[in-house]
């Protein structure tokens, strides 16, 4: 993917504030402080386009970024931060579910999981919802720079098992710091943005990354 332009388009908390649906969108979901903003910055080769907060649980909006005037990346508020109130946790659920339920131009959800740890209960809940939804999704095991390459297979296998992922789920090992997994993730994103509508296409590429 050649990035010609990228900018923050709007911050929204309700559908009336969302941009018009003329462009396809990819949304990024995960627990607070898992690295959604860092991933967006690394994908777009920008350092500070998406805000990277030091305090988890603070983002309570959806941030829309327009890329090449052709599509959008959407940074969803993080879930599962233990130190916020029940009302705030429910606020995330309402914001995300409203977006998922109303956004017909949503083409893909990227679900971020910290490769260092066993998926949390909220991670498993999100995964279960994704598996049973009609929305295409991919799983990214992020922060791979925090472990050795020798640990990749063990940690990836644990994530796949804990989330009960179907065998054909796109899975990428990713590091925003080392730019690992960027090409693999862009391949998945581009497929769903631009090629998934063409059901008669002769192309049937496997965009899953091997964890062997």
PDB file of N, CA and C in Angstrom, residues 3 18 20-21 34 52 54 68 70 75-76 89 112 115 117 135 138 141-142 151 154 165-167 170 174 195 200 203:
ATOM      1  N   UNK A   3       1.067   5.035   0.667  1.00  0.00           N
ATOM      2  CA  UNK A   3       0.317   6.079   1.370  1.00  0.00           C
ATOM      3  C   UNK A   3       0.678   7.438   0.773  1.00  0.00           C
ATOM      4  N   UNK A  18     -20.613  10.722  12.563  1.00  0.00           N
ATOM      5  CA  UNK A  18     -19.749   9.926  11.691  1.00  0.00           C
ATOM      6  C   UNK A  18     -19.624  10.594  10.322  1.00  0.00           C
ATOM      7  N   UNK A  20     -19.673  10.691   6.197  1.00  0.00           N
ATOM      8  CA  UNK A  20     -20.562  10.025   5.250  1.00  0.00           C
ATOM      9  C   UNK A  20     -19.985   8.660   4.873  1.00  0.00           C
ATOM     10  N   UNK A  21     -20.867   7.719   4.508  1.00  0.00           N
ATOM     11  CA  UNK A  21     -20.462   6.339   4.293  1.00  0.00           C
ATOM     12  C   UNK A  21     -19.882   6.060   2.907  1.00  0.00           C
ATOM     13  N   UNK A  34      -3.491  -1.460  24.331  1.00  0.00           N
ATOM     14  CA  UNK A  34      -2.912  -2.580  23.592  1.00  0.00           C
ATOM     15  C   UNK A  34      -2.098  -2.108  22.392  1.00  0.00           C
ATOM     16  N   UNK A  52      -1.404   8.617  20.976  1.00  0.00           N
ATOM     17  CA  UNK A  52      -0.973   7.509  21.816  1.00  0.00           C
ATOM     18  C   UNK A  52      -0.964   7.992  23.255  1.00  0.00           C
ATOM     19  N   UNK A  54      -0.740   7.814  27.459  1.00  0.00           N
ATOM     20  CA  UNK A  54       0.011   7.123  28.497  1.00  0.00           C
ATOM     21  C   UNK A  54      -0.893   6.488  29.549  1.00  0.00           C
ATOM     22  N   UNK A  68      -5.515   8.507   1.609  1.00  0.00           N
ATOM     23  CA  UNK A  68      -5.487   8.614   0.141  1.00  0.00           C
ATOM     24  C   UNK A  68      -6.835   9.050  -0.443  1.00  0.00           C
ATOM     25  N   UNK A  70      -9.390   7.580  -0.188  1.00  0.00           N
ATOM     26  CA  UNK A  70      -9.992   6.355  -0.725  1.00  0.00           C
ATOM     27  C   UNK A  70     -10.653   5.481   0.333  1.00  0.00           C
ATOM     28  N   UNK A  75     -10.183   4.209  14.767  1.00  0.00           N
ATOM     29  CA  UNK A  75      -9.623   3.838  16.070  1.00  0.00           C
ATOM     30  C   UNK A  75     -10.757   3.826  17.090  1.00  0.00           C
ATOM     31  N   UNK A  76     -11.117   2.616  17.542  1.00  0.00           N
ATOM     32  CA  UNK A  76     -12.196   2.477  18.518  1.00  0.00           C
ATOM     33  C   UNK A  76     -11.660   2.659  19.936  1.00  0.00           C
ATOM     34  N   UNK A  89     -17.298   1.367  31.353  1.00  0.00           N
ATOM     35  CA  UNK A  89     -17.145   0.153  30.561  1.00  0.00           C
ATOM     36  C   UNK A  89     -18.351  -0.054  29.653  1.00  0.00           C
ATOM     37  N   UNK A 112      -6.781  -6.565  18.086  1.00  0.00           N
ATOM     38  CA  UNK A 112      -5.417  -6.580  18.622  1.00  0.00           C
ATOM     39  C   UNK A 112      -5.365  -7.335  19.938  1.00  0.00           C
ATOM     40  N   UNK A 115       0.646 -10.159  22.491  1.00  0.00           N
ATOM     41  CA  UNK A 115       1.243 -11.475  22.307  1.00  0.00           C
ATOM     42  C   UNK A 115       1.885 -12.009  23.582  1.00  0.00           C
ATOM     43  N   UNK A 117       0.708 -12.056  26.632  1.00  0.00           N
ATOM     44  CA  UNK A 117      -0.182 -12.513  27.689  1.00  0.00           C
ATOM     45  C   UNK A 117      -1.309 -13.393  27.157  1.00  0.00           C
ATOM     46  N   UNK A 135     -19.187  -9.707  10.026  1.00  0.00           N
ATOM     47  CA  UNK A 135     -18.153  -8.741   9.648  1.00  0.00           C
ATOM     48  C   UNK A 135     -16.805  -9.458   9.540  1.00  0.00           C
ATOM     49  N   UNK A 138      -9.648  -9.793  11.336  1.00  0.00           N
ATOM     50  CA  UNK A 138      -8.315 -10.374  11.424  1.00  0.00           C
ATOM     51  C   UNK A 138      -7.813 -10.188  12.845  1.00  0.00           C
ATOM     52  N   UNK A 141      -1.449 -10.277  16.763  1.00  0.00           N
ATOM     53  CA  UNK A 141      -0.723 -10.463  18.022  1.00  0.00           C
ATOM     54  C   UNK A 141       0.355  -9.391  18.080  1.00  0.00           C
ATOM     55  N   UNK A 142       0.106  -8.348  18.870  1.00  0.00           N
ATOM     56  CA  UNK A 142       0.954  -7.151  18.845  1.00  0.00           C
ATOM     57  C   UNK A 142       2.020  -7.187  19.941  1.00  0.00           C
ATOM     58  N   UNK A 151       9.754 -17.445  20.961  1.00  0.00           N
ATOM     59  CA  UNK A 151       8.503 -17.561  21.725  1.00  0.00           C
ATOM     60  C   UNK A 151       7.260 -17.355  20.854  1.00  0.00           C
ATOM     61  N   UNK A 154       4.748 -20.465  20.404  1.00  0.00           N
ATOM     62  CA  UNK A 154       4.066 -20.819  21.655  1.00  0.00           C
ATOM     63  C   UNK A 154       2.984 -19.801  21.993  1.00  0.00           C
ATOM     64  N   UNK A 165     -10.185 -19.586  17.688  1.00  0.00           N
ATOM     65  CA  UNK A 165     -10.270 -19.021  16.346  1.00  0.00           C
ATOM     66  C   UNK A 165     -10.480 -20.106  15.292  1.00  0.00           C
ATOM     67  N   UNK A 166     -11.382 -19.874  14.354  1.00  0.00           N
ATOM     68  CA  UNK A 166     -11.490 -20.770  13.206  1.00  0.00           C
ATOM     69  C   UNK A 166     -10.150 -20.846  12.464  1.00  0.00           C
ATOM     70  N   UNK A 167      -9.894 -21.976  11.822  1.00  0.00           N
ATOM     71  CA  UNK A 167      -8.576 -22.197  11.232  1.00  0.00           C
ATOM     72  C   UNK A 167      -8.237 -21.209  10.123  1.00  0.00           C
ATOM     73  N   UNK A 170      -7.497 -14.841   9.514  1.00  0.00           N
ATOM     74  CA  UNK A 170      -6.225 -14.168   9.260  1.00  0.00           C
ATOM     75  C   UNK A 170      -5.539 -13.806  10.570  1.00  0.00           C
ATOM     76  N   UNK A 174       2.721  -8.856  14.987  1.00  0.00           N
ATOM     77  CA  UNK A 174       2.924  -7.443  14.638  1.00  0.00           C
ATOM     78  C   UNK A 174       3.723  -6.705  15.703  1.00  0.00           C
ATOM     79  N   UNK A 195     -10.975  -5.732  -2.979  1.00  0.00           N
ATOM     80  CA  UNK A 195     -11.166  -6.924  -3.798  1.00  0.00           C
ATOM     81  C   UNK A 195     -12.272  -7.847  -3.311  1.00  0.00           C
ATOM     82  N   UNK A 200     -16.427 -13.197  -8.186  1.00  0.00           N
ATOM     83  CA  UNK A 200     -16.038 -14.053  -9.295  1.00  0.00           C
ATOM     84  C   UNK A 200     -14.557 -13.984  -9.600  1.00  0.00           C
ATOM     85  N   UNK A 203      -8.690 -14.879  -8.099  1.00  0.00           N
ATOM     86  CA  UNK A 203      -7.666 -14.837  -7.065  1.00  0.00           C
ATOM     87  C   UNK A 203      -8.216 -15.375  -5.768  1.00  0.00           C
TER      88      UNK A 203
END
